[in-house]
mmCIF file of C-alpha atoms in Angstrom:
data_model
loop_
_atom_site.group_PDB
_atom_site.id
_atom_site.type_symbol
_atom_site.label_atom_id
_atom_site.label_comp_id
_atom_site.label_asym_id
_atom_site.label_seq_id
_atom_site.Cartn_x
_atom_site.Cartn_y
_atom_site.Cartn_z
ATOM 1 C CA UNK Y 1 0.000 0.000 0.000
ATOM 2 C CA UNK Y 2 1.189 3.668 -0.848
ATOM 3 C CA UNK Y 3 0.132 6.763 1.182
ATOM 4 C CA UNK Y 4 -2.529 7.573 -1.146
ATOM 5 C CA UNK Y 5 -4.317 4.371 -0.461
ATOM 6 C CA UNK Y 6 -5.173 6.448 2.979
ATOM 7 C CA UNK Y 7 -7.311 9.020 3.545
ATOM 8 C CA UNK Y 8 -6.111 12.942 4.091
ATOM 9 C CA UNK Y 9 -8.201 13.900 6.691
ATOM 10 C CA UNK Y 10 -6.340 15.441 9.782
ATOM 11 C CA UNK Y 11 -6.094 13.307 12.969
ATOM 12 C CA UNK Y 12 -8.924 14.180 16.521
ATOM 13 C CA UNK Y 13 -5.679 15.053 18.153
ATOM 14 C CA UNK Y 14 -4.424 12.571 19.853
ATOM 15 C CA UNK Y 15 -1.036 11.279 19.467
ATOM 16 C CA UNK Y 16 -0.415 7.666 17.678
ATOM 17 C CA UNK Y 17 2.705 6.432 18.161
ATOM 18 C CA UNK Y 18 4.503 8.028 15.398
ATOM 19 C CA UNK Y 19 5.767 5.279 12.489
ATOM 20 C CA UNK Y 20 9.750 4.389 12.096
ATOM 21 C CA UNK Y 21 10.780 6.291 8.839
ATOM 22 C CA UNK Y 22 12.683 3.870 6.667
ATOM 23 C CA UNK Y 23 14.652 5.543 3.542
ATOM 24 C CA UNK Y 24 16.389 3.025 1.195
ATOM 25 C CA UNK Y 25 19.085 5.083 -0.797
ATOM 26 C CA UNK Y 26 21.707 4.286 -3.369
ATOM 27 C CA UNK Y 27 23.316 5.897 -6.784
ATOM 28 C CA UNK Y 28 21.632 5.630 -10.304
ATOM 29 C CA UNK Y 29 21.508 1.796 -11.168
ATOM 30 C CA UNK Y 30 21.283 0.238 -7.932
ATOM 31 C CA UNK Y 31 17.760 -1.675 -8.475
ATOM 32 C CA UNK Y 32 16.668 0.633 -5.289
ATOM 33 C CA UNK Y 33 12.964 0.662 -6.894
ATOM 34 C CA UNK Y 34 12.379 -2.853 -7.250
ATOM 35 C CA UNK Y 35 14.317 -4.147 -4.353
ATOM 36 C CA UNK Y 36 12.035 -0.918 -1.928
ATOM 37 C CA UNK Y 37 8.671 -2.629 -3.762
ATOM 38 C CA UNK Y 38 9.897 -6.293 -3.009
ATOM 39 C CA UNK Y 39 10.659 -5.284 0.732
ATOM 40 C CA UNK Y 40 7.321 -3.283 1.288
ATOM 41 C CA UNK Y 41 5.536 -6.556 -0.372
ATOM 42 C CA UNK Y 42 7.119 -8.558 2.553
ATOM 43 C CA UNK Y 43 6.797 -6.342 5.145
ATOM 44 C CA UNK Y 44 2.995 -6.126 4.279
ATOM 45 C CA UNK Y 45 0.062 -4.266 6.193
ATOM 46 C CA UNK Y 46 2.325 -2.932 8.664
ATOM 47 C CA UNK Y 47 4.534 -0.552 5.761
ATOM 48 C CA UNK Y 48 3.290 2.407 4.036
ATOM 49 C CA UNK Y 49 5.628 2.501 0.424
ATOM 50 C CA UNK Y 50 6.519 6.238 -0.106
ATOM 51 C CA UNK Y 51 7.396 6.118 -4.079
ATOM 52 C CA UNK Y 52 10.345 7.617 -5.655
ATOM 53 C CA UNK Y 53 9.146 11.175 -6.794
ATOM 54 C CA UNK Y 54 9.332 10.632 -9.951
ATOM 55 C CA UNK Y 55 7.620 7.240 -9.575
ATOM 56 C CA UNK Y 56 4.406 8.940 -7.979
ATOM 57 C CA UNK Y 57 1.727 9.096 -10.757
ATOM 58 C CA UNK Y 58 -1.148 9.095 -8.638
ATOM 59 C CA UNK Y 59 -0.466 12.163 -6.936
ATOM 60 C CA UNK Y 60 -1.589 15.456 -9.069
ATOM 61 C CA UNK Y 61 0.914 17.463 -7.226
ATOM 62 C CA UNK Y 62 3.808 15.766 -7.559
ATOM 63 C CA UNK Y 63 3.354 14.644 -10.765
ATOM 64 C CA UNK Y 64 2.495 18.151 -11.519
ATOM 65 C CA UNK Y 65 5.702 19.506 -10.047
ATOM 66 C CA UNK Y 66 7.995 16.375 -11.592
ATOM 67 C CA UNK Y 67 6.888 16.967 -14.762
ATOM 68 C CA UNK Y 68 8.570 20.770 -14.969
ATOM 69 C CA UNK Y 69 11.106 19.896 -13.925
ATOM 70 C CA UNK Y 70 11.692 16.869 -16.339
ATOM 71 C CA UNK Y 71 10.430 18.987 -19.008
ATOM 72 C CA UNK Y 72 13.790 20.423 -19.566
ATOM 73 C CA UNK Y 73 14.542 16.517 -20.656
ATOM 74 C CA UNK Y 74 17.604 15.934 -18.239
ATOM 75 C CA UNK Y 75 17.531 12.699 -16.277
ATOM 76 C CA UNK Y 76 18.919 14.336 -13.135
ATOM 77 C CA UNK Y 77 15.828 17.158 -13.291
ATOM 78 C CA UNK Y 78 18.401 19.985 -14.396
ATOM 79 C CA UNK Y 79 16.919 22.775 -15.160
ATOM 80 C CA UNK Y 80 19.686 25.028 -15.167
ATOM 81 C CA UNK Y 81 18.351 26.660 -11.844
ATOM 82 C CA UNK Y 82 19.877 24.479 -9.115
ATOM 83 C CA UNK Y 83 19.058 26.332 -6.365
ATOM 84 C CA UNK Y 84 15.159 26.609 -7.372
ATOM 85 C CA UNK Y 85 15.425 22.625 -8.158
ATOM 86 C CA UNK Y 86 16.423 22.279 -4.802
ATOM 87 C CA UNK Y 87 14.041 24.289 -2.741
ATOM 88 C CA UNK Y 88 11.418 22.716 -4.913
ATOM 89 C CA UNK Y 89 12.296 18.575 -3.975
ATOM 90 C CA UNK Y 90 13.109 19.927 -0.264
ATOM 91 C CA UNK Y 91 8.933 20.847 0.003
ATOM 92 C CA UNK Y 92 7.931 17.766 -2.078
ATOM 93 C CA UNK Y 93 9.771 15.889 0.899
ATOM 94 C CA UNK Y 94 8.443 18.004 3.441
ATOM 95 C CA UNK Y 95 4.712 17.694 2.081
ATOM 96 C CA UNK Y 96 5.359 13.564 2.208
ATOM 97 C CA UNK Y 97 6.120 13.840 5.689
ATOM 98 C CA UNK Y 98 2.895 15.721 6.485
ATOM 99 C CA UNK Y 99 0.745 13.853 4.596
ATOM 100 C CA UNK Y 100 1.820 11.453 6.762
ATOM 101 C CA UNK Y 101 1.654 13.184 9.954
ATOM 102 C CA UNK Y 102 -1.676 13.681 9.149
ATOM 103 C CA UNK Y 103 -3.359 10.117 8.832
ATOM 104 C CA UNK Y 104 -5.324 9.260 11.257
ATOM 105 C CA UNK Y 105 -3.978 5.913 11.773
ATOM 106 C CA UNK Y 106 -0.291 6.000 11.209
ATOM 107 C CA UNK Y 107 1.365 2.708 9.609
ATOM 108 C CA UNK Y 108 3.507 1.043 11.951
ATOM 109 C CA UNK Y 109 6.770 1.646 9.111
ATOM 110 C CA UNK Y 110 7.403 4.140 6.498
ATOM 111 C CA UNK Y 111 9.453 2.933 3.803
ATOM 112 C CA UNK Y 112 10.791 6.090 1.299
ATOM 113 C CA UNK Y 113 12.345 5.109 -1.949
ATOM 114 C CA UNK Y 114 14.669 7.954 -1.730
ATOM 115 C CA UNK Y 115 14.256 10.875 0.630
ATOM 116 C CA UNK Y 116 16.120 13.759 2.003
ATOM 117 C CA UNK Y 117 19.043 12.217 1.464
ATOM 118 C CA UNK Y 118 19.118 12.107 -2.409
ATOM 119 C CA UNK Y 119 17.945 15.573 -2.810
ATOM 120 C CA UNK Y 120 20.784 16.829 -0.500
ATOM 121 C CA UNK Y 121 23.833 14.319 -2.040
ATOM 122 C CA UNK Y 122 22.152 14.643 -6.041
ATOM 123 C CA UNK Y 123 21.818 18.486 -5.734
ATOM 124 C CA UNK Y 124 25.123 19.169 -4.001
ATOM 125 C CA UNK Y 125 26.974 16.956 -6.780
ATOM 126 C CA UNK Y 126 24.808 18.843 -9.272
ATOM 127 C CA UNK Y 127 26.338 22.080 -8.149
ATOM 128 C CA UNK Y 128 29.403 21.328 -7.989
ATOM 129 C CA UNK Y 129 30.043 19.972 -11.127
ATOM 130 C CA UNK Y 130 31.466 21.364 -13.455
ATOM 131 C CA UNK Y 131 30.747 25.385 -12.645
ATOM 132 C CA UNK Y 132 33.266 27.897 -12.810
ATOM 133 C CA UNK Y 133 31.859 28.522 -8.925
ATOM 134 C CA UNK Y 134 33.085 25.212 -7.871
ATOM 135 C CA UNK Y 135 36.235 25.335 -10.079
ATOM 136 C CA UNK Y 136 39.330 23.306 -8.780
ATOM 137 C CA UNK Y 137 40.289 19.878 -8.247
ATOM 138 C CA UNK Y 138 37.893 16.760 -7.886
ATOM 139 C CA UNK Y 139 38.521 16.636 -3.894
ATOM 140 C CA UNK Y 140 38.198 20.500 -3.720
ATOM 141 C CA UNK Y 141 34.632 19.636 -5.383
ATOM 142 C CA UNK Y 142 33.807 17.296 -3.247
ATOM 143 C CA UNK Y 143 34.542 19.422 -0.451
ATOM 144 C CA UNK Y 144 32.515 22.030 -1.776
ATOM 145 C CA UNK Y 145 29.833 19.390 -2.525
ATOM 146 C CA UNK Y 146 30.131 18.015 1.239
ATOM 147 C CA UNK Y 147 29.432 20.953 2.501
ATOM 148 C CA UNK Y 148 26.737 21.585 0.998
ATOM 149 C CA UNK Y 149 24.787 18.513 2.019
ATOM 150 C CA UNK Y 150 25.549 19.480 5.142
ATOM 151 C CA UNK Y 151 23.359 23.399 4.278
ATOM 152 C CA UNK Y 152 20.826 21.388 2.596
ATOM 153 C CA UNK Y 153 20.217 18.739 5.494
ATOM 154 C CA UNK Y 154 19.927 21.716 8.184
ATOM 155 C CA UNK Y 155 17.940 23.490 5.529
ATOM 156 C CA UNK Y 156 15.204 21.128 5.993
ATOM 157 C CA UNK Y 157 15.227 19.771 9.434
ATOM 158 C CA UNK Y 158 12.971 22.365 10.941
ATOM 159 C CA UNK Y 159 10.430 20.956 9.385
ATOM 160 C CA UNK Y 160 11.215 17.257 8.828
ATOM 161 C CA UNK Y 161 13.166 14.751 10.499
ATOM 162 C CA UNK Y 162 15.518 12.907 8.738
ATOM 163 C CA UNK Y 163 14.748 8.607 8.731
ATOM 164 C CA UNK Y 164 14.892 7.129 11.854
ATOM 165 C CA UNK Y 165 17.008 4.443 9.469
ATOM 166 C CA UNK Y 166 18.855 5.150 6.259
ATOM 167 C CA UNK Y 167 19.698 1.651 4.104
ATOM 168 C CA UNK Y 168 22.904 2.708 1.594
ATOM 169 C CA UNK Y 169 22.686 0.272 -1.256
ATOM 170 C CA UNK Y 170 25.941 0.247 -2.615
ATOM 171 C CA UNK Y 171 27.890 -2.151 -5.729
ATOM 172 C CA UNK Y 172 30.335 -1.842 -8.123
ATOM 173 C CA UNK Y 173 29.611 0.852 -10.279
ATOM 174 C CA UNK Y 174 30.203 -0.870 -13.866
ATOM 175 C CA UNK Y 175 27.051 -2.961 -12.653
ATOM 176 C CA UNK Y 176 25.001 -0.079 -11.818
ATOM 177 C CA UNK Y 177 26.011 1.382 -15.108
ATOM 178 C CA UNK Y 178 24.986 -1.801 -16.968
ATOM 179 C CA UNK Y 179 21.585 -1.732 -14.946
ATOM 180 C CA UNK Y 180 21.037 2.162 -16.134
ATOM 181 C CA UNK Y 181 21.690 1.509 -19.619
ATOM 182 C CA UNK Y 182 19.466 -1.544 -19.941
ATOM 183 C CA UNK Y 183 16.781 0.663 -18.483
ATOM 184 C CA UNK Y 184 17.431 3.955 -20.049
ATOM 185 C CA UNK Y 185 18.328 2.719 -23.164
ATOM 186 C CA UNK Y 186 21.401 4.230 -23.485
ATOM 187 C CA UNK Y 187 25.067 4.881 -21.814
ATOM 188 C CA UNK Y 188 26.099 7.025 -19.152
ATOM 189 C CA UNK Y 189 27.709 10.209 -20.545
ATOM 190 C CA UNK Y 190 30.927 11.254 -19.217
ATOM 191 C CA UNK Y 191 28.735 14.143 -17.730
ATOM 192 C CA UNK Y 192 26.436 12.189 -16.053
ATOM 193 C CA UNK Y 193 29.472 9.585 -14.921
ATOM 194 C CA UNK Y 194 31.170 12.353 -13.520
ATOM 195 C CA UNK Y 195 27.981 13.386 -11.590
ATOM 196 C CA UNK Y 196 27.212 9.787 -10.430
ATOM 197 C CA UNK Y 197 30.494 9.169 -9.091
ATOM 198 C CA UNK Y 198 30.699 12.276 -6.968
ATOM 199 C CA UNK Y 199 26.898 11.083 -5.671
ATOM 200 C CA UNK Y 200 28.905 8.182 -4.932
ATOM 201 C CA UNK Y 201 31.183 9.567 -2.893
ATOM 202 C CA UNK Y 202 28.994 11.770 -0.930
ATOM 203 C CA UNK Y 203 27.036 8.927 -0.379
ATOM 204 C CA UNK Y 204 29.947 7.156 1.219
ATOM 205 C CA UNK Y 205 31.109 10.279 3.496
ATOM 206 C CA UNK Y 206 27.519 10.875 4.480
ATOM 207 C CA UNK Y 207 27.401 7.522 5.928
ATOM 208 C CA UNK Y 208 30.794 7.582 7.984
ATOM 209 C CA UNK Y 209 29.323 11.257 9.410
ATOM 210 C CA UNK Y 210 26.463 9.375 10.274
ATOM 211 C CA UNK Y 211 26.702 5.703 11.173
ATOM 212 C CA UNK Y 212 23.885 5.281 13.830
ATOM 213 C CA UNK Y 213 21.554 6.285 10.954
ATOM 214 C CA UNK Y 214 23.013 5.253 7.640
ATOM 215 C CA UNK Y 215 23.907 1.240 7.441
ATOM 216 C CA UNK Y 216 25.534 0.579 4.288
ATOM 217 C CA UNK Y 217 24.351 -2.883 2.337
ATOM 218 C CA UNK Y 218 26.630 -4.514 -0.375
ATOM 219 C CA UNK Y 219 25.008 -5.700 -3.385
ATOM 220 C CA UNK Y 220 27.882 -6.697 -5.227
ATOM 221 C CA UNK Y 221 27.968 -10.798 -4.798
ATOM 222 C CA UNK Y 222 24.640 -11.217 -3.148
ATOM 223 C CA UNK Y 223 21.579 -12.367 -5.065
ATOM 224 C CA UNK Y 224 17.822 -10.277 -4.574
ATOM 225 C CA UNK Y 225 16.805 -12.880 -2.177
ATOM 226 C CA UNK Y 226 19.612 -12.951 0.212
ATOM 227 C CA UNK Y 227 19.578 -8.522 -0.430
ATOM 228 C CA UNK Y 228 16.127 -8.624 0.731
ATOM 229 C CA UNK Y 229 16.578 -10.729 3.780
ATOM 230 C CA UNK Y 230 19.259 -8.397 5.064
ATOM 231 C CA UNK Y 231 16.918 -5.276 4.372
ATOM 232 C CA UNK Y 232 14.070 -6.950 6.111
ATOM 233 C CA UNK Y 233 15.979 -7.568 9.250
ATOM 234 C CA UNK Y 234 17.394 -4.080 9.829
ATOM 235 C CA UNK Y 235 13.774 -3.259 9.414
ATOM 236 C CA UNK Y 236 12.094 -5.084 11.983
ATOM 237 C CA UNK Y 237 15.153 -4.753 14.283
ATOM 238 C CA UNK Y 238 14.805 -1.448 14.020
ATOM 239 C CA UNK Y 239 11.031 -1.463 14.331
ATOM 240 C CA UNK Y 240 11.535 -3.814 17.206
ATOM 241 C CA UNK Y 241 12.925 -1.098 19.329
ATOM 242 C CA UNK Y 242 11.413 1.992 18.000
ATOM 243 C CA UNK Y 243 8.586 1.696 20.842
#
């Protein structure tokens, strides 16, 4: 079940006992959307399946919203306006998290198929790369592009938390390049390489910063069934002592 399967109507005021956030993150290629559909499946009545943004047809808004900013036909939503690109995904999020504040019977998990964390690690490598502002060196990019994540995430924690649990799905990146091409239809560019790779490696950093929050899963030698076993079990151990 997704969150439009509930109904919008605010809550009598009292206080359920508010649902562990689950965000399931990873770079272009990953097989994040089908392995976050697979896990919801299992966990069952109990999880409420946020879609991926651009994955959420059924809701006017976002589809509404989405659809600008694909309309400049860039995979990675640039418009050139980075800043306004930003803002723009950071209230998408934020409207997610109160649609789900406001259901009057709150799911007992909330599984995101990306979520704060993409916009903030995607729109920091997006800015960095490859503008005279951000000229210099790869690491003096990423530096730049760290600490920007950093502006983003405090950008938008007054008005949502960030997952209660953050699941890194990470593998070799010729794989995940296979796995966009087959469903793109074509190749990486070197521009969008470039731009993946740095996502990559904020990914990585954002994890050591934050290790309580951000476990980091290993694809790479694992088959979907032994993936989704590991996924389910940080879920419900989590969920276990969330209340």
């Amino acid at each position: 079940m997704t969150i439009h399967d509930y109904p919008a109507d605010l809550n009598d005021g009292t206080a359920p006992a508010r649902p562990l956030w689950v965000c399931l993150e990873g770079p272009n290629g990953i097989g994040k959307t089908h392995l976050a559909t697979a896990l919801a499946a299992r966990l069952g009545t109990d999880c409420c399946l946020l879609r991926e943004l651009s994955d959420a047809s059924d809701d006017q808004v976002v589809a509404q919203v989405m659809g600008a900013l694909a309309a400049a036909g860039d995979a990675f939503l640039r418009t050139g306006h980075p800043l306004t690109e930003t803002f723009t995904l950071l209230a998408l999020k934020v409207r997610e998290h109160e649609l789900v504040d406001r259901l009057p019977e709150p799911p007992r998990i909330v599984l995101e198929d990306r979520g704060v964390d993409t916009v903030a690690v995607y729109q920091a490598a997006i800015m960095t790369n490859g503008l005279d502002t951000y000229s210099g060196t790869d690491d003096e990019r990423d530096e730049a592009a760290w600490e920007l994540v950093q502006q983003i995430h405090t950008t938008v924690l007054p008005w949502r938390p960030l997952p209660d649990l953050t699941m890194l799905i990470t593998d070799d990146p010729e794989s995940c390049a296979r796995r966009w091409q087959q469903r793109e239809g074509s190749p990486l560019t070197p521009d969008q390489r470039r731009l993946v790779d740095r996502v990559t490696r904020l990914y990585q950093r954002q994890a050591e910063h934050d290790p309580e929050r951000i476990r980091v899963i290993a694809r790479d030698g694992h088959d979907t069934g032994e993936l989704l076993d590991e996924l389910q079990y940080l879920v419900l151990a989590a969920a276990g002592g969330a209340r």
